[in-house]
Amino acid sequence: MILGNYIDGKWIAPRSGATFQKHNPADDRDLIGEFPASSAIEVQEAVTAARRALPAWRALAYDARAAFLTKAADRIASRQGEIAAALTREEGKSLPEAAGETGRGAMILRYFSGEGLRSVGDVLPSVNATTMLFTERVPLGVVGLITPWNFPVAIPLWKAAPALVYGNTIVFKPSEHSPMTAQMLAEVFHEIGLPAGVFNLVQGAGEAGKALCAADGINGISFTGSVATGKAIARTCVDRGLRYQLEMGGKNPVVVLEDANMERAVELTVQGAMKSAGEKCTATSRVIVVDSIANEFVKRLVTRVKQLEVGAGTDAKYYLGPLISGAARAKALAHIERAKEDGASLLCGGSAPERADLSNGHYMAPAVLDFVQPTMSIAQEEVFGPVLAVIRVPDFDAAIRVANDVDFGLSASIFTRSLDKAMRFVREVEAGLVRINGETAGVEPQAPFGGMKNSSSFSREQGQAAKDFYTQVKTVSMDRAD
Ligand code: NAD
């Protein structure tokens, strides 16, 4: 079955006939579908359709646009089981996690539907008594959404929902690893009767993303993915004078101090590191633990990680499913080999399981490495897999130094009962998302989301912060005619 792009309200087969296949990462023999490998021609058609649809869409009342988001939320909720099943089949995460993400998608749409009735400007005192001085927000225009595969429902929706409610039209280029859920999102917008051209989908890999950044008539790109891709997109956007927003990788630390609730620290470190097979931008990848409790903490951590069962996401008894691809697993295993050569000790996992029922999937046993030094590549580079590096430090000051000694700054957490240390951590840790006694992963749609340093372009998504990217400010000064 060859599936189409969704352009100008219609499902369109690729003109060139070029397609790509998507298989199930839990079982490579399972072909999910064949999707358009879109060229610059199809991408341009989509951008042109979005531009045509823009005047009528932005002219609607906020409330009318918001009503479409509510309908989309209802539709996603009614298709939750089906979308979650497709998500697990193409991405590999467990069914409960996939259902949770789909439910979150509906919640994001509802939240931004509510934003449609909130203030979008300020009134300012003018130096002239008769002048009315105020700001107004207008849409950015046609926006390109380029997204990764690891949250293929939530991430596109946390970009699309604010884009739509603030009056923009969209061309969505999902990851080539998650085309089916992208197709379902486009179906949802079609089914609720969103006007043609307001939401367009072009499938394909990096070339289609590149073409989107180069298309005539695009005004901005909202990107989530790896640092290398994000920086390439930023260069194009700067050259072309487009607005851009980048959310990228992480090397997220958990700090465990001597007064921590150790049971909680172990459980939430494991959860943050190993759920979704560690394929979250906010996944815990370093645990920085003070020497005085390090032996006990590591013992409990390894005991817990060894209990985690690996298997197909469709079976709820498994804690983690496969990685997204053979290449992703090979990369994670290579990181482990390099860490061992650098002197780290592998305490568990870190290889492909030998079970016959897993032999056609990209599975790996979750790994814990001890005695990692902050300068090792395993402590510096994003692995994006179920791999946790333990770094032992003498005290809290060293923990903060090590936590900050990376190029990333997305999420960070500390386990402690000390209010003073928690407050210092909040102030000094270089991360856009800070947790006290919580796991590094997780986000709520009403709160700003984004990172510092190489994790982000200093912008924020979600919550009211999303308005800053999807709108432009006009300052209006209004006077009497006579
Ligand atoms: P990726 O950079 O390989 O791909 C992301 C998207 O960019 C895909 O749609 C891809 O087709 C497209 N793309 C690739 N090359 C392109 C180019 N030259 N021009 C335009 N588009 C191009 O990333 P990925 O492997 O899909 O996702 C994993 C990465 O995403 C990890 O680094 C992870 O940390 C990050 N991530 C970040 C967040 C966040 O919010 N900070 C959330 C999820 C994932």
Coordinates of C-alpha atoms and ligand atoms in Angstrom, one line a residue:
M1 CA 0.0 0.0 0.0
I2 CA 1.5 3.4 -1.0
L3 CA 0.3 6.2 1.1
G4 CA 0.2 9.8 0.0
N5 CA 1.1 13.3 1.1
Y6 CA -1.7 15.5 2.3
I7 CA -1.6 18.8 0.3
D8 CA -4.4 21.3 0.0
G9 CA -6.9 19.1 1.6
K10 CA -6.2 16.1 -0.7
W11 CA -4.2 12.9 -0.5
I12 CA -1.7 12.9 -3.3
A13 CA 0.7 10.2 -4.5
P14 CA 4.3 11.2 -5.0
R15 CA 4.7 12.6 -8.6
S16 CA 8.1 11.0 -9.0
G17 CA 6.8 7.7 -7.7
A18 CA 9.7 7.7 -5.3
T19 CA 8.8 6.0 -2.0
F20 CA 10.4 4.7 1.2
Q21 CA 9.4 1.8 3.3
K22 CA 8.8 1.8 7.1
H23 CA 9.2 -1.4 9.1
N24 CA 8.4 -2.3 12.7
P25 CA 11.5 -1.9 14.9
A26 CA 10.3 -4.8 17.1
D27 CA 10.1 -7.1 14.1
D28 CA 11.9 -6.0 10.9
R29 CA 9.8 -8.4 8.8
D30 CA 6.7 -6.4 9.5
L31 CA 6.3 -3.8 6.7
I32 CA 4.1 -0.9 8.0
G33 CA 3.8 0.9 4.7
E34 CA 5.3 2.6 1.8
F35 CA 5.4 6.4 1.9
P36 CA 6.3 9.2 -0.5
A37 CA 9.9 10.2 -0.6
S38 CA 8.9 13.8 -1.3
S39 CA 11.0 15.9 -3.6
A40 CA 11.4 19.7 -3.6
I41 CA 8.5 19.8 -6.1
E42 CA 5.9 18.3 -3.7
V43 CA 7.3 20.4 -0.8
Q44 CA 6.9 23.6 -2.8
E45 CA 3.3 22.6 -3.7
A46 CA 2.5 22.2 0.0
V47 CA 4.0 25.5 0.9
T48 CA 2.2 27.2 -2.0
A49 CA -1.1 25.6 -0.7
A50 CA -0.4 26.8 2.8
R51 CA 0.3 30.3 1.5
R52 CA -3.0 30.3 -0.4
A53 CA -4.9 29.2 2.7
L54 CA -3.3 31.8 5.0
P55 CA -5.4 35.0 4.4
A56 CA -8.7 33.3 5.1
W57 CA -7.4 31.3 8.1
R58 CA -5.8 34.3 9.8
A59 CA -8.9 36.3 9.1
L60 CA -11.0 34.0 11.3
A61 CA -11.8 34.9 14.9
Y62 CA -9.4 33.3 17.4
D63 CA -12.4 31.5 18.8
A64 CA -13.3 30.0 15.5
R65 CA -9.7 28.7 15.0
A66 CA -9.7 27.4 18.6
A67 CA -12.9 25.4 17.9
F68 CA -11.0 23.4 15.3
L69 CA -8.4 22.4 17.9
T70 CA -11.2 21.2 20.3
K71 CA -12.6 19.1 17.5
A72 CA -9.2 17.7 16.8
A73 CA -8.7 16.9 20.5
D74 CA -12.0 15.0 20.5
R75 CA -11.1 13.1 17.4
I76 CA -7.7 12.1 18.7
A77 CA -9.3 11.0 21.9
S78 CA -11.8 8.9 20.0
R79 CA -9.0 7.3 17.9
Q80 CA -6.6 7.0 20.9
G81 CA -6.4 3.2 20.9
E82 CA -5.8 3.0 17.1
I83 CA -3.2 5.8 17.1
A84 CA -1.3 4.4 20.1
A85 CA -1.2 1.0 18.5
A86 CA 0.3 2.5 15.3
L87 CA 2.8 4.5 17.4
T88 CA 4.0 1.3 19.2
R89 CA 4.2 -0.5 15.9
E90 CA 6.3 2.1 14.2
E91 CA 8.3 3.6 17.1
G92 CA 8.7 0.7 19.5
K93 CA 7.7 2.3 22.9
S94 CA 5.3 0.4 25.1
L95 CA 1.6 0.6 24.5
P96 CA 0.8 2.4 27.8
E97 CA 3.5 5.0 27.0
A98 CA 2.1 5.3 23.4
A99 CA -1.5 5.7 24.8
G100 CA -0.2 8.3 27.3
E101 CA 1.5 10.3 24.6
T102 CA -1.7 10.2 22.4
G103 CA -3.8 11.4 25.4
R104 CA -1.2 14.1 25.9
G105 CA -1.7 15.1 22.3
A106 CA -5.4 15.7 22.9
M107 CA -4.5 17.6 26.1
I108 CA -2.1 19.9 24.1
L109 CA -4.8 20.7 21.6
R110 CA -7.3 21.5 24.4
Y111 CA -4.8 23.7 26.2
F112 CA -4.1 25.7 23.0
S113 CA -7.7 25.9 22.2
G114 CA -8.0 27.8 25.6
E115 CA -5.1 30.0 24.7
G116 CA -7.3 31.3 21.8
L117 CA -9.3 33.3 24.3
R118 CA -6.3 34.8 26.3
S119 CA -4.7 38.2 25.9
V120 CA -2.5 38.7 22.8
G121 CA -1.3 42.2 23.4
D122 CA -0.7 45.0 25.9
V123 CA -1.9 48.5 26.3
L124 CA 0.8 51.0 27.2
P125 CA 0.7 54.5 28.5
S126 CA 1.6 57.0 25.8
V127 CA 3.5 60.3 26.3
N128 CA 0.6 61.9 24.4
A129 CA -2.6 62.1 26.4
T130 CA -4.8 61.5 23.4
T131 CA -2.8 58.6 21.9
M132 CA -3.8 55.0 22.4
L133 CA -0.6 52.9 22.3
F134 CA -1.0 49.1 22.2
T135 CA 0.6 46.0 20.8
E136 CA -1.0 43.4 18.7
R137 CA 0.1 39.9 17.7
V138 CA -0.1 38.8 14.1
P139 CA 0.7 35.3 12.8
L140 CA 4.2 34.5 11.6
G141 CA 2.7 33.2 8.3
V142 CA 3.5 29.8 6.8
V143 CA 5.5 27.6 9.2
G144 CA 7.4 24.5 8.5
L145 CA 7.4 21.8 11.3
I146 CA 10.3 19.4 11.1
T147 CA 10.1 16.7 13.8
P148 CA 11.8 13.6 15.1
W149 CA 10.4 10.1 15.6
N150 CA 10.6 9.7 19.3
F151 CA 7.4 11.5 20.2
P152 CA 5.7 11.4 16.8
V153 CA 2.3 12.5 18.2
A154 CA 3.1 14.9 21.0
I155 CA 5.9 16.9 19.3
P156 CA 4.0 17.7 16.0
L157 CA 1.0 18.7 18.0
W158 CA 2.8 20.9 20.4
K159 CA 4.0 22.8 17.4
A160 CA 0.9 22.6 15.3
A161 CA -1.6 23.6 18.0
P162 CA -0.1 27.0 18.8
A163 CA 0.7 27.6 15.1
L164 CA -2.9 27.1 14.2
V165 CA -4.6 29.0 17.0
Y166 CA -2.4 32.1 16.4
G167 CA -3.4 32.1 12.7
N168 CA -0.5 30.4 10.9
T169 CA -0.8 27.7 8.2
I170 CA 1.4 24.6 8.3
V171 CA 3.6 22.3 6.3
F172 CA 4.5 19.3 8.4
K173 CA 7.6 17.2 7.6
P174 CA 7.7 14.3 10.0
S175 CA 10.6 11.9 10.6
E176 CA 11.0 9.2 8.0
H177 CA 11.0 6.8 11.0
S178 CA 7.4 7.7 12.1
P179 CA 5.4 8.3 8.9
M180 CA 2.2 6.3 10.0
T181 CA 1.4 8.4 13.0
A182 CA 2.1 11.5 10.9
Q183 CA -0.4 10.3 8.4
M184 CA -3.0 9.7 11.2
L185 CA -2.5 13.3 12.5
A186 CA -3.2 14.6 9.0
E187 CA -6.3 12.3 8.8
V188 CA -7.5 13.8 12.0
F189 CA -7.3 17.4 10.7
H190 CA -9.0 16.2 7.5
E191 CA -11.8 14.5 9.4
I192 CA -12.6 17.5 11.5
G193 CA -13.0 19.6 8.3
L194 CA -10.0 21.9 8.7
P195 CA -10.0 24.2 5.7
A196 CA -7.9 22.9 2.8
G197 CA -4.3 24.0 2.8
V198 CA -4.2 25.0 6.5
F199 CA -2.4 21.8 7.5
N200 CA -0.3 20.0 4.9
L201 CA 1.8 16.9 5.3
V202 CA 4.9 16.0 3.2
Q203 CA 6.6 12.7 4.0
G204 CA 10.3 12.0 3.4
A205 CA 13.7 12.1 4.9
G206 CA 16.3 14.9 5.3
E207 CA 16.1 16.0 1.7
A208 CA 12.4 16.9 2.1
G209 CA 13.3 18.8 5.3
K210 CA 16.0 20.7 3.5
A211 CA 13.6 21.5 0.6
L212 CA 11.1 22.9 3.2
C213 CA 13.7 25.3 4.6
A214 CA 14.5 26.4 1.0
A215 CA 10.9 26.7 -0.3
D216 CA 9.5 30.0 -1.5
G217 CA 6.9 31.4 0.7
I218 CA 7.9 29.8 4.0
N219 CA 8.3 32.2 7.0
G220 CA 9.7 30.1 9.7
I221 CA 10.8 26.6 10.8
S222 CA 10.1 25.0 14.1
F223 CA 12.6 22.0 14.4
T224 CA 13.1 19.3 17.0
G225 CA 15.9 16.8 16.4
S226 CA 19.6 16.4 16.6
V227 CA 22.1 19.1 17.1
A228 CA 23.8 18.6 13.7
T229 CA 20.6 18.9 11.8
G230 CA 19.4 21.8 13.9
K231 CA 22.5 23.8 13.2
A232 CA 22.3 23.1 9.5
I233 CA 18.7 24.4 9.5
A234 CA 19.7 27.5 11.5
R235 CA 22.4 28.4 8.9
T236 CA 19.8 28.2 6.1
C237 CA 17.3 30.2 8.1
V238 CA 19.8 32.9 8.9
D239 CA 20.8 33.2 5.2
R240 CA 17.2 33.4 4.1
G241 CA 16.0 35.6 6.9
L242 CA 13.5 33.1 8.3
R243 CA 12.5 32.8 11.9
Y244 CA 13.6 29.5 13.4
Q245 CA 13.3 27.6 16.6
L246 CA 15.4 24.5 17.5
E247 CA 14.9 21.9 20.2
M248 CA 17.7 19.4 20.2
G249 CA 19.6 16.8 22.3
G250 CA 20.5 16.4 25.9
K251 CA 23.0 14.8 28.3
N252 CA 20.7 15.1 31.3
P253 CA 22.1 14.5 34.8
V254 CA 20.5 13.3 38.0
V255 CA 22.5 14.4 41.1
V256 CA 22.0 12.1 44.2
L257 CA 23.2 13.5 47.5
E258 CA 23.8 11.7 50.8
D259 CA 20.4 12.8 52.3
A260 CA 18.3 11.6 49.3
N261 CA 15.5 9.2 49.6
M262 CA 17.5 6.4 48.0
E263 CA 14.6 4.2 47.0
R264 CA 12.9 7.1 45.2
A265 CA 16.2 8.2 43.6
V266 CA 16.9 4.7 42.2
E267 CA 13.4 4.2 40.9
L268 CA 13.1 7.6 39.2
T269 CA 16.7 7.5 37.8
V270 CA 15.9 4.1 36.2
Q271 CA 12.6 5.4 34.9
G272 CA 14.2 8.5 33.4
A273 CA 17.0 6.5 31.8
M274 CA 15.2 3.3 30.6
K275 CA 11.6 4.1 29.8
S276 CA 11.1 4.4 26.0
A277 CA 14.5 2.6 25.8
G278 CA 16.2 5.9 26.7
E279 CA 15.0 7.5 23.5
K280 CA 13.8 10.8 25.0
C281 CA 15.6 14.1 24.7
T282 CA 15.0 14.5 28.4
A283 CA 16.2 10.9 29.3
T284 CA 18.6 10.6 32.2
S285 CA 22.0 9.7 30.8
R286 CA 24.3 10.6 33.7
V287 CA 23.8 9.9 37.4
I288 CA 26.2 12.0 39.5
V289 CA 26.4 10.5 43.0
V290 CA 28.4 11.6 46.0
D291 CA 31.1 9.1 47.2
S292 CA 29.6 8.5 50.7
I293 CA 26.6 6.7 49.3
A294 CA 27.9 5.7 45.8
N295 CA 28.4 2.0 46.6
E296 CA 25.0 1.5 48.1
F297 CA 23.3 3.5 45.4
V298 CA 25.0 1.7 42.5
K299 CA 24.2 -1.7 44.1
R300 CA 20.5 -0.9 44.2
L301 CA 20.5 0.7 40.8
V302 CA 22.1 -2.3 39.1
T303 CA 19.7 -4.7 41.0
R304 CA 16.8 -2.7 39.7
V305 CA 18.1 -2.4 36.1
K306 CA 18.7 -6.2 35.9
Q307 CA 15.0 -6.7 36.8
L308 CA 13.8 -4.7 33.7
E309 CA 12.4 -6.9 31.0
V310 CA 13.0 -6.1 27.4
G311 CA 10.4 -7.1 24.7
A312 CA 7.8 -6.0 22.3
G313 CA 5.9 -2.8 23.3
T314 CA 2.6 -4.5 22.6
D315 CA 3.1 -6.7 25.7
A316 CA 2.6 -4.6 28.9
K317 CA 4.9 -6.7 31.0
Y318 CA 8.0 -5.3 29.2
Y319 CA 9.6 -2.2 30.6
L320 CA 11.4 -1.2 27.4
G321 CA 11.0 -2.1 23.8
P322 CA 13.4 -2.0 20.8
L323 CA 15.5 0.9 19.7
I324 CA 14.2 2.7 16.6
S325 CA 16.7 1.1 14.1
G326 CA 19.6 -1.2 13.8
A327 CA 21.8 1.8 13.3
A328 CA 20.6 3.4 16.6
R329 CA 21.4 0.2 18.4
A330 CA 24.8 -0.2 16.8
K331 CA 25.6 3.4 17.8
A332 CA 24.6 2.8 21.4
L333 CA 26.7 -0.4 21.6
A334 CA 29.6 1.4 20.1
H335 CA 29.3 4.1 22.8
I336 CA 29.5 1.3 25.4
E337 CA 32.6 -0.2 23.8
R338 CA 34.3 3.2 23.7
A339 CA 33.5 3.8 27.4
K340 CA 35.0 0.4 28.3
E341 CA 38.2 1.3 26.4
D342 CA 38.2 4.6 28.2
G343 CA 38.2 2.8 31.6
A344 CA 34.5 2.7 32.6
S345 CA 33.1 -0.5 34.1
L346 CA 30.1 -2.1 32.5
L347 CA 28.0 -3.4 35.3
C348 CA 25.0 -4.8 33.4
G349 CA 23.4 -5.0 29.9
G350 CA 24.9 -3.3 26.9
S351 CA 24.4 -6.1 24.4
A352 CA 21.7 -7.5 22.1
P353 CA 19.6 -10.0 24.1
E354 CA 19.9 -13.6 22.9
R355 CA 16.2 -14.5 23.1
A356 CA 14.9 -16.0 19.9
D357 CA 11.7 -14.0 20.1
L358 CA 13.7 -10.8 19.9
S359 CA 16.0 -11.7 17.1
N360 CA 14.2 -9.7 14.4
G361 CA 14.0 -6.5 16.4
H362 CA 16.5 -3.8 17.4
Y363 CA 16.6 -4.7 21.1
M364 CA 19.3 -4.1 23.6
A365 CA 19.7 -4.9 27.3
P366 CA 19.7 -1.7 29.5
A367 CA 23.2 -0.8 30.5
V368 CA 24.9 0.8 33.5
L369 CA 28.5 2.0 33.4
D370 CA 30.3 2.8 36.6
F371 CA 33.5 4.9 37.3
V372 CA 32.8 7.1 34.3
Q373 CA 35.0 10.2 34.3
P374 CA 33.4 13.5 33.2
T375 CA 35.7 13.9 30.3
M376 CA 34.9 10.5 28.7
S377 CA 32.8 10.6 25.5
I378 CA 30.1 8.5 27.4
A379 CA 29.8 11.5 29.8
Q380 CA 29.7 14.1 27.0
E381 CA 27.9 12.8 24.0
E382 CA 24.2 11.9 23.6
V383 CA 23.7 8.2 23.2
F384 CA 19.9 8.1 22.8
G385 CA 19.5 4.6 24.1
P386 CA 19.1 2.7 27.5
V387 CA 22.6 3.5 28.8
L388 CA 23.3 5.2 32.1
A389 CA 26.7 6.5 33.1
V390 CA 27.5 6.7 36.8
I391 CA 29.9 9.5 37.8
R392 CA 31.1 9.5 41.4
V393 CA 32.0 12.9 43.0
P394 CA 33.3 13.9 46.4
D395 CA 30.6 16.5 47.2
F396 CA 27.8 18.7 46.1
D397 CA 30.1 21.4 44.7
A398 CA 31.8 18.9 42.5
A399 CA 28.3 17.5 41.5
I400 CA 27.2 20.9 40.2
R401 CA 30.5 21.4 38.3
V402 CA 30.2 18.0 36.6
A403 CA 26.5 18.5 35.9
N404 CA 27.3 21.7 34.0
D405 CA 30.5 20.4 32.3
V406 CA 28.7 19.4 29.0
D407 CA 27.6 21.2 25.8
F408 CA 24.0 20.4 26.5
G409 CA 21.5 21.9 28.9
L410 CA 18.1 20.4 28.5
S411 CA 16.9 18.8 31.8
A412 CA 18.5 18.2 35.2
S413 CA 17.3 16.7 38.5
I414 CA 18.6 16.5 42.1
F415 CA 17.6 14.1 44.9
T416 CA 18.0 15.7 48.3
R417 CA 16.1 16.7 51.4
S418 CA 18.1 19.9 51.8
L419 CA 16.2 23.0 50.8
D420 CA 19.4 25.0 50.7
K421 CA 21.1 22.6 48.2
A422 CA 17.9 22.2 46.1
M423 CA 17.7 26.0 45.9
R424 CA 21.4 26.3 44.9
F425 CA 20.9 23.6 42.3
V426 CA 17.9 25.4 40.8
R427 CA 20.0 28.6 40.5
E428 CA 23.3 27.1 39.4
V429 CA 22.5 24.2 37.1
E430 CA 22.6 25.0 33.4
A431 CA 19.4 23.4 32.2
G432 CA 16.1 24.7 30.9
L433 CA 14.1 22.2 32.9
V434 CA 15.0 21.6 36.5
R435 CA 13.5 18.9 38.8
I436 CA 13.8 18.5 42.5
N437 CA 13.3 14.8 43.6
G438 CA 11.8 14.0 40.2
E439 CA 12.9 12.3 37.0
T440 CA 14.5 14.3 34.3
A441 CA 11.9 13.2 31.6
G442 CA 8.4 14.5 31.4
V443 CA 6.7 17.8 30.5
E444 CA 3.4 19.5 31.0
P445 CA 1.8 21.3 28.1
Q446 CA 1.0 24.5 30.0
A447 CA 4.7 25.0 31.1
P448 CA 7.5 26.3 28.8
F449 CA 9.8 23.6 27.5
G450 CA 13.3 24.0 26.1
G451 CA 17.0 23.9 26.9
M452 CA 20.1 25.9 27.4
K453 CA 23.4 25.7 25.5
N454 CA 23.4 23.3 22.6
S455 CA 20.0 21.9 23.5
S456 CA 18.0 24.7 22.1
S457 CA 18.0 28.0 20.2
F458 CA 17.1 29.8 23.4
S459 CA 13.5 29.8 22.5
R460 CA 10.8 27.9 24.4
E461 CA 7.9 25.8 23.2
Q462 CA 4.5 25.0 24.9
G463 CA 2.6 27.1 27.4
Q464 CA 2.2 30.7 26.7
A465 CA 5.9 30.8 25.6
A466 CA 4.8 29.3 22.2
K467 CA 3.1 32.6 21.3
D468 CA 6.6 34.2 20.9
F469 CA 7.5 32.0 18.0
Y470 CA 4.2 31.8 16.2
T471 CA 3.4 35.5 16.3
Q472 CA 5.0 38.8 15.5
V473 CA 4.4 41.9 17.6
K474 CA 3.0 45.0 16.0
T475 CA 3.1 48.2 18.0
V476 CA 0.1 50.4 17.2
S477 CA -0.2 54.1 18.0
M478 CA -3.7 55.4 17.4
D479 CA -4.7 59.0 17.4
R480 CA -7.8 61.2 16.8
A481 CA -8.4 62.4 13.3
D482 CA -8.9 66.0 14.4
Ligands
NAD1 P1 17.4 14.1 13.2 O1 18.0 15.4 13.4 O2 18.1 13.0 12.5 O3 16.0 14.3 12.4 C1 15.0 15.2 12.8 C2 14.2 15.6 11.6 O4 15.0 16.4 10.8 C3 13.6 14.5 10.8 O5 12.4 14.8 10.3 C4 14.6 14.4 9.6 O6 14.1 13.9 8.5 C5 14.9 15.9 9.4 N1 16.2 16.2 8.7 C6 17.3 15.5 8.7 N2 18.2 16.2 8.0 C7 17.7 17.4 7.6 C8 18.2 18.5 6.9 N3 19.4 18.6 6.5 N4 17.4 19.6 6.8 C9 16.1 19.6 7.3 N5 15.6 18.5 7.9 C10 16.4 17.4 8.1 O7 16.9 13.6 14.7 P2 16.1 12.3 15.1 O8 17.1 11.1 15.0 O9 14.8 12.2 14.3 O10 15.7 12.6 16.6 C11 16.6 12.3 17.7 C12 17.1 13.7 18.2 O11 16.1 14.5 18.5 C13 17.9 13.5 19.5 O12 19.1 14.2 19.4 C14 17.0 14.0 20.6 O13 17.6 14.5 21.7 C15 16.3 15.1 19.8 N6 15.0 15.5 20.4 C16 14.9 16.7 21.1 C17 13.7 17.0 21.7 C18 13.6 18.4 22.4 O14 12.5 18.8 22.5 N7 14.7 19.0 22.8 C19 12.6 16.2 21.7 C20 12.8 15.0 21.0 C21 14.0 14.6 20.4

